[in-house]
Amino acid sequence: MLLPDTHFSHAPSHDDHRTMIIAQITDFHIALPGERMDRMFRTATFLETAVEHITSLEPLPDVVLATGDLVDRGIPEEYERLRGILAPIGVPIYVIPGNHDDRDTMSGAFADWDYLPGNGRFQHYVIDRWPVRLIALDTVIPGKISGELCGERLQWLSDRLAEEPDKPTLIFMHHPPIRSGINAMDRHGFDAGAPEMGAIVEKYSNIERIVCGHLHRPVTARWHGTVLSVAPSTAHQMGLNMLEGAKQQIVMEPPACQLHLWQPDTGIVSHTSYTGRYEIPLSVELP
Ligand SMILES: [Fe+2]
C-alpha cells in the first residue's frame, strides 16, 4: 500500500516569492531490499541520507525535482518503497522518468500527485506556481538506455515555451542532449531530437537552466544560449574517463544534490550540496 501523500501539506519556504530554491535529486535507482542495487550500492540508504539532508536545509527548498532513474527496474514495489523514503520531504516533489523507470508504472504510483499526465501518455507537464516556471520533459524510449525527443514532444515543448516567453523558466529532463566527452555514457546518450530541441531553446532568452540526470556526475555546459547542467546521483557515480572506448565504471565519489537558487537580480545560481556527513572531527576555531 502506498503511503499517504504528505508533500503538498507544507507551505513553500519563501512565501513572499522574491526568491526560489529548487532542489534537484536524481538517479536514486531504488531496488527491493536485498537485491543487487540495494546490497552493492545501498541506493535506498543513500536516498534516505539525501532526504535527511534536504529536510534539514535552512531555508527549506520551495520544490524538489527528481530527474529520473527513480527506481531500478520500474516495478510497482520499487515505487512503493521509493514513496516511503521520500515521505518526510515536506515540499512539492516533481518527478520525471529516466531509462530505468517505467513511464506508466511511475505515473500510476504517483497518480495522487495531481500534476502527472495519466497512463499511456508522455510524462511531461508545466508547474507555474512559483517565480520560476518549471517545464518537465519525458525523454524515455521504452526498452532503451538512451533518450530522445520525438516530433510530438518537441512540438509540446515549443508550444509551452511560446505561452510564457518572458517568465524565468527552468526545463528538467533525464537525458542531457549533449555529448559529455565521457564516451561510455555518450554511447547511451540522446538518439534523436537534440539539434531540434536546441533550435527551439535558442529562440528564448528566459530559459534560465536546463537540468538533467543520467550521467551520475556533475557536468555543466553552455547550450543554445542557456546553461545546461547535470546533477550527481544521490548514490553511486560514473567514473570520469574520457578515453575513446573506455568502459562504464562505477565509483563511490560523494553523492550530492543540487540547489538552484533563483533571485530576481541574479537569475539562477547553482550549488552542489554533498549529502553525506563531512564534519571536522575536532572542534576547530578559525581566527
Ligand atoms: Fe541512472
PDB file of C-alpha atoms and ligand atoms in Angstrom:
ATOM      1  CA  MET A   1       0.000   0.000   0.000  1.00  0.00           C
ATOM      2  CA  LEU A   2       1.259   3.461  -0.829  1.00  0.00           C
ATOM      3  CA  LEU A   3       1.954   5.903   1.946  1.00  0.00           C
ATOM      4  CA  PRO A   4      -0.317   8.947   2.138  1.00  0.00           C
ATOM      5  CA  ASP A   5       0.733  11.932   0.097  1.00  0.00           C
ATOM      6  CA  THR A   6       2.008  14.476   2.595  1.00  0.00           C
ATOM      7  CA  HIS A   7       4.288  16.578   0.465  1.00  0.00           C
ATOM      8  CA  PHE A   8       1.801  19.242  -0.551  1.00  0.00           C
ATOM      9  CA  SER A   9       0.753  19.924   3.020  1.00  0.00           C
ATOM     10  CA  HIS A  10       3.562  22.357   3.832  1.00  0.00           C
ATOM     11  CA  ALA A  11       3.694  25.969   2.764  1.00  0.00           C
ATOM     12  CA  PRO A  12       6.575  26.994   0.490  1.00  0.00           C
ATOM     13  CA  SER A  13       9.516  28.379   2.459  1.00  0.00           C
ATOM     14  CA  HIS A  14       9.538  31.652   0.543  1.00  0.00           C
ATOM     15  CA  ASP A  15       6.009  32.940   0.857  1.00  0.00           C
ATOM     16  CA  ASP A  16       6.986  36.360  -0.425  1.00  0.00           C
ATOM     17  CA  HIS A  17       8.109  34.767  -3.721  1.00  0.00           C
ATOM     18  CA  ARG A  18      11.074  37.113  -4.028  1.00  0.00           C
ATOM     19  CA  THR A  19      13.430  34.148  -4.244  1.00  0.00           C
ATOM     20  CA  MET A  20      13.065  30.473  -5.008  1.00  0.00           C
ATOM     21  CA  ILE A  21      15.189  27.446  -4.159  1.00  0.00           C
ATOM     22  CA  ILE A  22      14.848  24.455  -6.463  1.00  0.00           C
ATOM     23  CA  ALA A  23      16.481  21.305  -5.063  1.00  0.00           C
ATOM     24  CA  GLN A  24      17.378  18.639  -7.607  1.00  0.00           C
ATOM     25  CA  ILE A  25      17.911  14.985  -6.741  1.00  0.00           C
ATOM     26  CA  THR A  26      18.471  12.318  -9.351  1.00  0.00           C
ATOM     27  CA  ASP A  27      19.239   8.716 -10.235  1.00  0.00           C
ATOM     28  CA  PHE A  28      18.216   7.039  -6.975  1.00  0.00           C
ATOM     29  CA  HIS A  29      17.939   3.538  -8.542  1.00  0.00           C
ATOM     30  CA  ILE A  30      15.771   2.246  -5.698  1.00  0.00           C
ATOM     31  CA  ALA A  31      15.545  -1.571  -5.714  1.00  0.00           C
ATOM     32  CA  LEU A  32      13.850  -4.039  -3.390  1.00  0.00           C
ATOM     33  CA  PRO A  33      15.552  -4.978  -0.110  1.00  0.00           C
ATOM     34  CA  GLY A  34      18.367  -7.482  -0.675  1.00  0.00           C
ATOM     35  CA  GLU A  35      18.545  -7.025  -4.434  1.00  0.00           C
ATOM     36  CA  ARG A  36      21.844  -6.257  -6.146  1.00  0.00           C
ATOM     37  CA  MET A  37      21.498  -2.453  -6.249  1.00  0.00           C
ATOM     38  CA  ASP A  38      20.374  -2.486  -2.650  1.00  0.00           C
ATOM     39  CA  ARG A  39      23.203  -4.721  -1.437  1.00  0.00           C
ATOM     40  CA  MET A  40      26.092  -3.443  -3.548  1.00  0.00           C
ATOM     41  CA  PHE A  41      25.334   0.265  -3.783  1.00  0.00           C
ATOM     42  CA  ARG A  42      22.926   0.784  -0.869  1.00  0.00           C
ATOM     43  CA  THR A  43      20.814   3.067  -3.029  1.00  0.00           C
ATOM     44  CA  ALA A  44      17.901   3.239  -0.561  1.00  0.00           C
ATOM     45  CA  THR A  45      20.205   4.151   2.330  1.00  0.00           C
ATOM     46  CA  PHE A  46      21.845   6.848   0.229  1.00  0.00           C
ATOM     47  CA  LEU A  47      18.446   8.314  -0.707  1.00  0.00           C
ATOM     48  CA  GLU A  48      17.420   8.321   2.951  1.00  0.00           C
ATOM     49  CA  THR A  49      20.551  10.362   3.654  1.00  0.00           C
ATOM     50  CA  ALA A  50      19.678  12.761   0.819  1.00  0.00           C
ATOM     51  CA  VAL A  51      16.152  13.178   2.205  1.00  0.00           C
ATOM     52  CA  GLU A  52      17.553  13.913   5.677  1.00  0.00           C
ATOM     53  CA  HIS A  53      19.863  16.460   4.095  1.00  0.00           C
ATOM     54  CA  ILE A  54      17.041  18.224   2.251  1.00  0.00           C
ATOM     55  CA  THR A  55      14.718  18.291   5.249  1.00  0.00           C
ATOM     56  CA  SER A  56      17.472  19.856   7.398  1.00  0.00           C
ATOM     57  CA  LEU A  57      18.256  22.670   4.949  1.00  0.00           C
ATOM     58  CA  GLU A  58      17.647  26.193   6.197  1.00  0.00           C
ATOM     59  CA  PRO A  59      15.758  27.604   4.472  1.00  0.00           C
ATOM     60  CA  LEU A  60      13.930  24.634   3.019  1.00  0.00           C
ATOM     61  CA  PRO A  61      13.755  24.460  -0.756  1.00  0.00           C
ATOM     62  CA  ASP A  62      10.453  25.510  -2.298  1.00  0.00           C
ATOM     63  CA  VAL A  63      10.326  22.447  -4.543  1.00  0.00           C
ATOM     64  CA  VAL A  64      12.269  19.249  -5.183  1.00  0.00           C
ATOM     65  CA  LEU A  65      12.846  17.988  -8.729  1.00  0.00           C
ATOM     66  CA  ALA A  66      13.551  14.258  -9.132  1.00  0.00           C
ATOM     67  CA  THR A  67      15.110  13.885 -12.565  1.00  0.00           C
ATOM     68  CA  GLY A  68      14.659  10.218 -13.390  1.00  0.00           C
ATOM     69  CA  ASP A  69      16.006   6.737 -12.737  1.00  0.00           C
ATOM     70  CA  LEU A  70      13.892   6.937  -9.615  1.00  0.00           C
ATOM     71  CA  VAL A  71      13.907   3.145  -9.342  1.00  0.00           C
ATOM     72  CA  ASP A  72      15.987   0.416 -10.961  1.00  0.00           C
ATOM     73  CA  ARG A  73      13.535  -1.955 -12.704  1.00  0.00           C
ATOM     74  CA  GLY A  74      10.361   0.109 -12.970  1.00  0.00           C
ATOM     75  CA  ILE A  75       8.135  -2.237 -10.949  1.00  0.00           C
ATOM     76  CA  PRO A  76       5.318  -1.108  -8.593  1.00  0.00           C
ATOM     77  CA  GLU A  77       7.003  -2.460  -5.454  1.00  0.00           C
ATOM     78  CA  GLU A  78      10.080  -0.297  -6.079  1.00  0.00           C
ATOM     79  CA  TYR A  79       7.918   2.824  -6.428  1.00  0.00           C
ATOM     80  CA  GLU A  80       6.114   1.920  -3.206  1.00  0.00           C
ATOM     81  CA  ARG A  81       9.464   1.726  -1.413  1.00  0.00           C
ATOM     82  CA  LEU A  82      10.526   4.997  -3.031  1.00  0.00           C
ATOM     83  CA  ARG A  83       7.430   6.815  -1.815  1.00  0.00           C
ATOM     84  CA  GLY A  84       8.112   5.673   1.723  1.00  0.00           C
ATOM     85  CA  ILE A  85      11.645   7.081   1.571  1.00  0.00           C
ATOM     86  CA  LEU A  86      10.510  10.408   0.051  1.00  0.00           C
ATOM     87  CA  ALA A  87       7.615  10.848   2.502  1.00  0.00           C
ATOM     88  CA  PRO A  88       9.485  13.089   5.004  1.00  0.00           C
ATOM     89  CA  ILE A  89      10.065  15.757   2.357  1.00  0.00           C
ATOM     90  CA  GLY A  90       7.508  18.420   3.172  1.00  0.00           C
ATOM     91  CA  VAL A  91       7.575  20.412  -0.064  1.00  0.00           C
ATOM     92  CA  PRO A  92       6.248  19.509  -3.516  1.00  0.00           C
ATOM     93  CA  ILE A  93       8.279  16.871  -5.359  1.00  0.00           C
ATOM     94  CA  TYR A  94       8.102  16.793  -9.161  1.00  0.00           C
ATOM     95  CA  VAL A  95       9.123  13.515 -10.789  1.00  0.00           C
ATOM     96  CA  ILE A  96      10.028  12.573 -14.356  1.00  0.00           C
ATOM     97  CA  PRO A  97      11.010   9.156 -15.719  1.00  0.00           C
ATOM     98  CA  GLY A  98      14.511   8.007 -16.683  1.00  0.00           C
ATOM     99  CA  ASN A  99      15.532   4.978 -18.694  1.00  0.00           C
ATOM    100  CA  HIS A 100      15.298   2.699 -15.627  1.00  0.00           C
ATOM    101  CA  ASP A 101      11.714   3.805 -14.950  1.00  0.00           C
ATOM    102  CA  ASP A 102       8.536   2.515 -16.493  1.00  0.00           C
ATOM    103  CA  ARG A 103       6.536   5.502 -17.685  1.00  0.00           C
ATOM    104  CA  ASP A 104       3.110   4.026 -16.932  1.00  0.00           C
ATOM    105  CA  THR A 105       4.028   2.294 -13.678  1.00  0.00           C
ATOM    106  CA  MET A 106       5.585   5.533 -12.444  1.00  0.00           C
ATOM    107  CA  SER A 107       2.567   7.647 -13.328  1.00  0.00           C
ATOM    108  CA  GLY A 108       0.314   5.075 -11.657  1.00  0.00           C
ATOM    109  CA  ALA A 109       2.425   5.035  -8.499  1.00  0.00           C
ATOM    110  CA  PHE A 110       2.254   8.842  -8.203  1.00  0.00           C
ATOM    111  CA  ALA A 111      -1.300   9.230  -9.551  1.00  0.00           C
ATOM    112  CA  ASP A 112      -2.434  11.167  -6.475  1.00  0.00           C
ATOM    113  CA  TRP A 113       0.253  13.808  -7.136  1.00  0.00           C
ATOM    114  CA  ASP A 114      -2.040  15.844  -9.303  1.00  0.00           C
ATOM    115  CA  TYR A 115       0.392  17.115 -11.941  1.00  0.00           C
ATOM    116  CA  LEU A 116       1.289  13.906 -13.810  1.00  0.00           C
ATOM    117  CA  PRO A 117      -0.461  13.045 -17.099  1.00  0.00           C
ATOM    118  CA  GLY A 118      -2.265   9.714 -16.955  1.00  0.00           C
ATOM    119  CA  ASN A 119      -1.007   6.324 -18.086  1.00  0.00           C
ATOM    120  CA  GLY A 120      -0.194   5.844 -21.740  1.00  0.00           C
ATOM    121  CA  ARG A 121       0.984   9.425 -22.234  1.00  0.00           C
ATOM    122  CA  PHE A 122       4.321  11.209 -22.186  1.00  0.00           C
ATOM    123  CA  GLN A 123       5.033  12.334 -18.629  1.00  0.00           C
ATOM    124  CA  HIS A 124       5.646  15.987 -19.454  1.00  0.00           C
ATOM    125  CA  TYR A 125       3.950  18.889 -17.699  1.00  0.00           C
ATOM    126  CA  VAL A 126       4.295  22.512 -16.564  1.00  0.00           C
ATOM    127  CA  ILE A 127       4.331  23.837 -12.998  1.00  0.00           C
ATOM    128  CA  ASP A 128       3.595  27.546 -12.815  1.00  0.00           C
ATOM    129  CA  ARG A 129       3.094  28.291  -9.112  1.00  0.00           C
ATOM    130  CA  TRP A 130       6.416  29.995  -8.399  1.00  0.00           C
ATOM    131  CA  PRO A 131       8.599  32.801  -9.794  1.00  0.00           C
ATOM    132  CA  VAL A 132      10.401  30.240 -11.968  1.00  0.00           C
ATOM    133  CA  ARG A 133       8.215  28.289 -14.383  1.00  0.00           C
ATOM    134  CA  LEU A 134       9.113  24.589 -14.362  1.00  0.00           C
ATOM    135  CA  ILE A 135       8.812  22.538 -17.565  1.00  0.00           C
ATOM    136  CA  ALA A 136       9.222  18.766 -17.223  1.00  0.00           C
ATOM    137  CA  LEU A 137      10.239  16.743 -20.299  1.00  0.00           C
ATOM    138  CA  ASP A 138       9.979  12.994 -20.849  1.00  0.00           C
ATOM    139  CA  THR A 139      12.972  11.709 -22.860  1.00  0.00           C
ATOM    140  CA  VAL A 140      12.349   7.991 -22.393  1.00  0.00           C
ATOM    141  CA  ILE A 141      12.464   5.434 -25.212  1.00  0.00           C
ATOM    142  CA  PRO A 142      10.886   2.280 -23.706  1.00  0.00           C
ATOM    143  CA  GLY A 143      13.392  -0.579 -23.612  1.00  0.00           C
ATOM    144  CA  LYS A 144      16.420   1.578 -24.410  1.00  0.00           C
ATOM    145  CA  ILE A 145      19.095   3.201 -22.249  1.00  0.00           C
ATOM    146  CA  SER A 146      19.378   6.263 -24.497  1.00  0.00           C
ATOM    147  CA  GLY A 147      16.778   9.022 -24.782  1.00  0.00           C
ATOM    148  CA  GLU A 148      15.139  11.186 -27.404  1.00  0.00           C
ATOM    149  CA  LEU A 149      12.638  13.920 -28.094  1.00  0.00           C
ATOM    150  CA  CYS A 150      10.311  12.872 -30.921  1.00  0.00           C
ATOM    151  CA  GLY A 151       8.295  15.284 -33.036  1.00  0.00           C
ATOM    152  CA  GLU A 152       5.309  15.218 -30.683  1.00  0.00           C
ATOM    153  CA  ARG A 153       7.397  16.031 -27.625  1.00  0.00           C
ATOM    154  CA  LEU A 154       9.342  18.755 -29.459  1.00  0.00           C
ATOM    155  CA  GLN A 155       6.072  20.377 -30.544  1.00  0.00           C
ATOM    156  CA  TRP A 156       4.763  20.197 -26.990  1.00  0.00           C
ATOM    157  CA  LEU A 157       7.913  21.946 -25.704  1.00  0.00           C
ATOM    158  CA  SER A 158       7.690  24.606 -28.412  1.00  0.00           C
ATOM    159  CA  ASP A 159       4.028  25.289 -27.548  1.00  0.00           C
ATOM    160  CA  ARG A 160       4.712  25.549 -23.813  1.00  0.00           C
ATOM    161  CA  LEU A 161       7.642  27.947 -24.248  1.00  0.00           C
ATOM    162  CA  ALA A 162       5.542  30.154 -26.530  1.00  0.00           C
ATOM    163  CA  GLU A 163       2.960  30.564 -23.732  1.00  0.00           C
ATOM    164  CA  GLU A 164       5.322  32.493 -21.423  1.00  0.00           C
ATOM    165  CA  PRO A 165       8.255  33.976 -23.362  1.00  0.00           C
ATOM    166  CA  ASP A 166       9.249  36.414 -20.610  1.00  0.00           C
ATOM    167  CA  LYS A 167       8.900  34.467 -17.349  1.00  0.00           C
ATOM    168  CA  PRO A 168      12.052  32.847 -15.914  1.00  0.00           C
ATOM    169  CA  THR A 169      11.873  29.194 -16.893  1.00  0.00           C
ATOM    170  CA  LEU A 170      13.718  26.001 -15.958  1.00  0.00           C
ATOM    171  CA  ILE A 171      13.473  22.833 -18.046  1.00  0.00           C
ATOM    172  CA  PHE A 172      14.154  19.488 -16.388  1.00  0.00           C
ATOM    173  CA  MET A 173      14.733  16.211 -18.218  1.00  0.00           C
ATOM    174  CA  HIS A 174      16.552  12.924 -17.597  1.00  0.00           C
ATOM    175  CA  HIS A 175      18.862  12.528 -20.604  1.00  0.00           C
ATOM    176  CA  PRO A 176      21.127  15.527 -21.288  1.00  0.00           C
ATOM    177  CA  PRO A 177      21.031  16.444 -25.022  1.00  0.00           C
ATOM    178  CA  ILE A 178      24.824  16.900 -25.138  1.00  0.00           C
ATOM    179  CA  ARG A 179      27.920  14.795 -25.686  1.00  0.00           C
ATOM    180  CA  SER A 180      29.729  14.986 -22.358  1.00  0.00           C
ATOM    181  CA  GLY A 181      33.044  13.515 -23.511  1.00  0.00           C
ATOM    182  CA  ILE A 182      32.522  10.526 -21.214  1.00  0.00           C
ATOM    183  CA  ASN A 183      32.264   8.108 -24.108  1.00  0.00           C
ATOM    184  CA  ALA A 184      30.880   5.186 -22.127  1.00  0.00           C
ATOM    185  CA  MET A 185      27.846   7.324 -21.265  1.00  0.00           C
ATOM    186  CA  ASP A 186      27.616   9.187 -24.561  1.00  0.00           C
ATOM    187  CA  ARG A 187      27.099   5.862 -26.338  1.00  0.00           C
ATOM    188  CA  HIS A 188      23.766   5.777 -24.461  1.00  0.00           C
ATOM    189  CA  GLY A 189      23.025   9.479 -24.769  1.00  0.00           C
ATOM    190  CA  PHE A 190      20.462  11.171 -26.981  1.00  0.00           C
ATOM    191  CA  ASP A 191      19.316   9.259 -30.075  1.00  0.00           C
ATOM    192  CA  ALA A 192      17.218  11.950 -31.761  1.00  0.00           C
ATOM    193  CA  GLY A 193      15.842  15.435 -31.274  1.00  0.00           C
ATOM    194  CA  ALA A 194      18.799  17.215 -29.645  1.00  0.00           C
ATOM    195  CA  PRO A 195      19.514  19.668 -32.527  1.00  0.00           C
ATOM    196  CA  GLU A 196      15.796  20.298 -32.932  1.00  0.00           C
ATOM    197  CA  MET A 197      15.420  20.993 -29.212  1.00  0.00           C
ATOM    198  CA  GLY A 198      18.402  23.351 -29.407  1.00  0.00           C
ATOM    199  CA  ALA A 199      16.761  25.266 -32.262  1.00  0.00           C
ATOM    200  CA  ILE A 200      13.630  25.750 -30.121  1.00  0.00           C
ATOM    201  CA  VAL A 201      15.541  26.708 -26.965  1.00  0.00           C
ATOM    202  CA  GLU A 202      17.734  29.300 -28.663  1.00  0.00           C
ATOM    203  CA  LYS A 203      14.668  31.353 -29.644  1.00  0.00           C
ATOM    204  CA  TYR A 204      14.107  32.203 -25.969  1.00  0.00           C
ATOM    205  CA  SER A 205      16.165  34.311 -23.579  1.00  0.00           C
ATOM    206  CA  ASN A 206      14.073  33.431 -20.496  1.00  0.00           C
ATOM    207  CA  ILE A 207      15.330  29.827 -20.123  1.00  0.00           C
ATOM    208  CA  GLU A 208      17.465  30.083 -17.007  1.00  0.00           C
ATOM    209  CA  ARG A 209      18.600  26.462 -16.919  1.00  0.00           C
ATOM    210  CA  ILE A 210      18.156  23.015 -18.367  1.00  0.00           C
ATOM    211  CA  VAL A 211      18.829  20.482 -15.608  1.00  0.00           C
ATOM    212  CA  CYS A 212      19.316  16.771 -16.223  1.00  0.00           C
ATOM    213  CA  GLY A 213      20.375  13.468 -14.675  1.00  0.00           C
ATOM    214  CA  HIS A 214      21.574  10.221 -16.306  1.00  0.00           C
ATOM    215  CA  LEU A 215      25.343  10.874 -16.225  1.00  0.00           C
ATOM    216  CA  HIS A 216      25.774  10.266 -12.464  1.00  0.00           C
ATOM    217  CA  ARG A 217      28.199  13.113 -12.029  1.00  0.00           C
ATOM    218  CA  PRO A 218      28.193  16.943 -12.095  1.00  0.00           C
ATOM    219  CA  VAL A 219      28.544  18.414 -15.593  1.00  0.00           C
ATOM    220  CA  THR A 220      27.923  21.945 -16.888  1.00  0.00           C
ATOM    221  CA  ALA A 221      27.783  23.212 -20.468  1.00  0.00           C
ATOM    222  CA  ARG A 222      26.743  26.270 -22.436  1.00  0.00           C
ATOM    223  CA  TRP A 223      23.956  25.093 -24.747  1.00  0.00           C
ATOM    224  CA  HIS A 224      21.988  27.088 -27.309  1.00  0.00           C
ATOM    225  CA  GLY A 225      22.021  30.320 -25.327  1.00  0.00           C
ATOM    226  CA  THR A 226      21.320  28.846 -21.906  1.00  0.00           C
ATOM    227  CA  VAL A 227      23.175  26.830 -19.248  1.00  0.00           C
ATOM    228  CA  LEU A 228      22.748  23.072 -19.126  1.00  0.00           C
ATOM    229  CA  SER A 229      23.742  21.127 -16.040  1.00  0.00           C
ATOM    230  CA  VAL A 230      23.712  17.538 -14.833  1.00  0.00           C
ATOM    231  CA  ALA A 231      23.416  16.687 -11.151  1.00  0.00           C
ATOM    232  CA  PRO A 232      25.316  13.845  -9.459  1.00  0.00           C
ATOM    233  CA  SER A 233      23.391  10.791  -8.295  1.00  0.00           C
ATOM    234  CA  THR A 234      22.188  10.540  -4.708  1.00  0.00           C
ATOM    235  CA  ALA A 235      24.039   7.169  -4.663  1.00  0.00           C
ATOM    236  CA  HIS A 236      26.778   5.849  -6.992  1.00  0.00           C
ATOM    237  CA  GLN A 237      28.605   7.958  -9.594  1.00  0.00           C
ATOM    238  CA  MET A 238      30.116   7.159 -13.007  1.00  0.00           C
ATOM    239  CA  GLY A 239      33.876   7.386 -13.365  1.00  0.00           C
ATOM    240  CA  LEU A 240      35.278  10.419 -15.184  1.00  0.00           C
ATOM    241  CA  ASN A 241      37.016   8.693 -18.084  1.00  0.00           C
ATOM    242  CA  MET A 242      37.215  10.489 -21.438  1.00  0.00           C
ATOM    243  CA  LEU A 243      39.267   7.847 -23.256  1.00  0.00           C
ATOM    244  CA  GLU A 244      37.813   6.546 -26.505  1.00  0.00           C
ATOM    245  CA  GLY A 245      36.441   3.043 -25.957  1.00  0.00           C
ATOM    246  CA  ALA A 246      36.545   3.229 -22.158  1.00  0.00           C
ATOM    247  CA  LYS A 247      34.031   1.025 -20.369  1.00  0.00           C
ATOM    248  CA  GLN A 248      31.466   2.280 -17.886  1.00  0.00           C
ATOM    249  CA  GLN A 249      32.947   2.444 -14.430  1.00  0.00           C
ATOM    250  CA  ILE A 250      31.003   2.973 -11.208  1.00  0.00           C
ATOM    251  CA  VAL A 251      32.800   4.912  -8.498  1.00  0.00           C
ATOM    252  CA  MET A 252      31.681   5.829  -4.995  1.00  0.00           C
ATOM    253  CA  GLU A 253      32.501   9.525  -5.190  1.00  0.00           C
ATOM    254  CA  PRO A 254      30.453  11.592  -2.722  1.00  0.00           C
ATOM    255  CA  PRO A 255      26.731  11.704  -3.512  1.00  0.00           C
ATOM    256  CA  ALA A 256      25.085  15.095  -3.757  1.00  0.00           C
ATOM    257  CA  CYS A 257      22.030  17.088  -4.659  1.00  0.00           C
ATOM    258  CA  GLN A 258      21.982  20.440  -6.412  1.00  0.00           C
ATOM    259  CA  LEU A 259      20.335  23.608  -5.146  1.00  0.00           C
ATOM    260  CA  HIS A 260      19.346  26.069  -7.849  1.00  0.00           C
ATOM    261  CA  LEU A 261      18.777  29.434  -6.152  1.00  0.00           C
ATOM    262  CA  TRP A 262      16.775  31.951  -8.189  1.00  0.00           C
ATOM    263  CA  GLN A 263      16.885  35.634  -7.281  1.00  0.00           C
ATOM    264  CA  PRO A 264      15.368  38.367  -9.458  1.00  0.00           C
ATOM    265  CA  ASP A 265      18.645  40.244  -9.861  1.00  0.00           C
ATOM    266  CA  THR A 266      20.955  37.268 -10.474  1.00  0.00           C
ATOM    267  CA  GLY A 267      18.779  34.636 -12.100  1.00  0.00           C
ATOM    268  CA  ILE A 268      19.713  31.080 -11.087  1.00  0.00           C
ATOM    269  CA  VAL A 269      22.903  30.347  -9.150  1.00  0.00           C
ATOM    270  CA  SER A 270      23.520  26.604  -8.744  1.00  0.00           C
ATOM    271  CA  HIS A 271      25.191  24.892  -5.785  1.00  0.00           C
ATOM    272  CA  THR A 272      26.296  21.275  -5.415  1.00  0.00           C
ATOM    273  CA  SER A 273      25.415  20.186  -1.886  1.00  0.00           C
ATOM    274  CA  TYR A 274      27.011  16.933  -0.685  1.00  0.00           C
ATOM    275  CA  THR A 275      24.584  14.681   1.120  1.00  0.00           C
ATOM    276  CA  GLY A 276      26.864  12.753   3.481  1.00  0.00           C
ATOM    277  CA  ARG A 277      28.420  13.952   6.721  1.00  0.00           C
ATOM    278  CA  TYR A 278      31.734  15.746   6.318  1.00  0.00           C
ATOM    279  CA  GLU A 279      32.272  17.452   9.685  1.00  0.00           C
ATOM    280  CA  ILE A 280      35.723  18.105  11.081  1.00  0.00           C
ATOM    281  CA  PRO A 281      36.011  15.556  13.906  1.00  0.00           C
ATOM    282  CA  LEU A 282      37.542  18.096  16.323  1.00  0.00           C
ATOM    283  CA  SER A 283      36.177  21.479  17.233  1.00  0.00           C
ATOM    284  CA  VAL A 284      38.268  23.977  15.282  1.00  0.00           C
ATOM    285  CA  GLU A 285      38.032  27.724  15.757  1.00  0.00           C
ATOM    286  CA  LEU A 286      39.066  29.795  12.807  1.00  0.00           C
ATOM    287  CA  PRO A 287      40.799  33.117  13.517  1.00  0.00           C
TER     288      PRO A 287
HETATM  289 FE    FE B   1      20.931   6.433 -13.560  1.00  0.00          FE
END
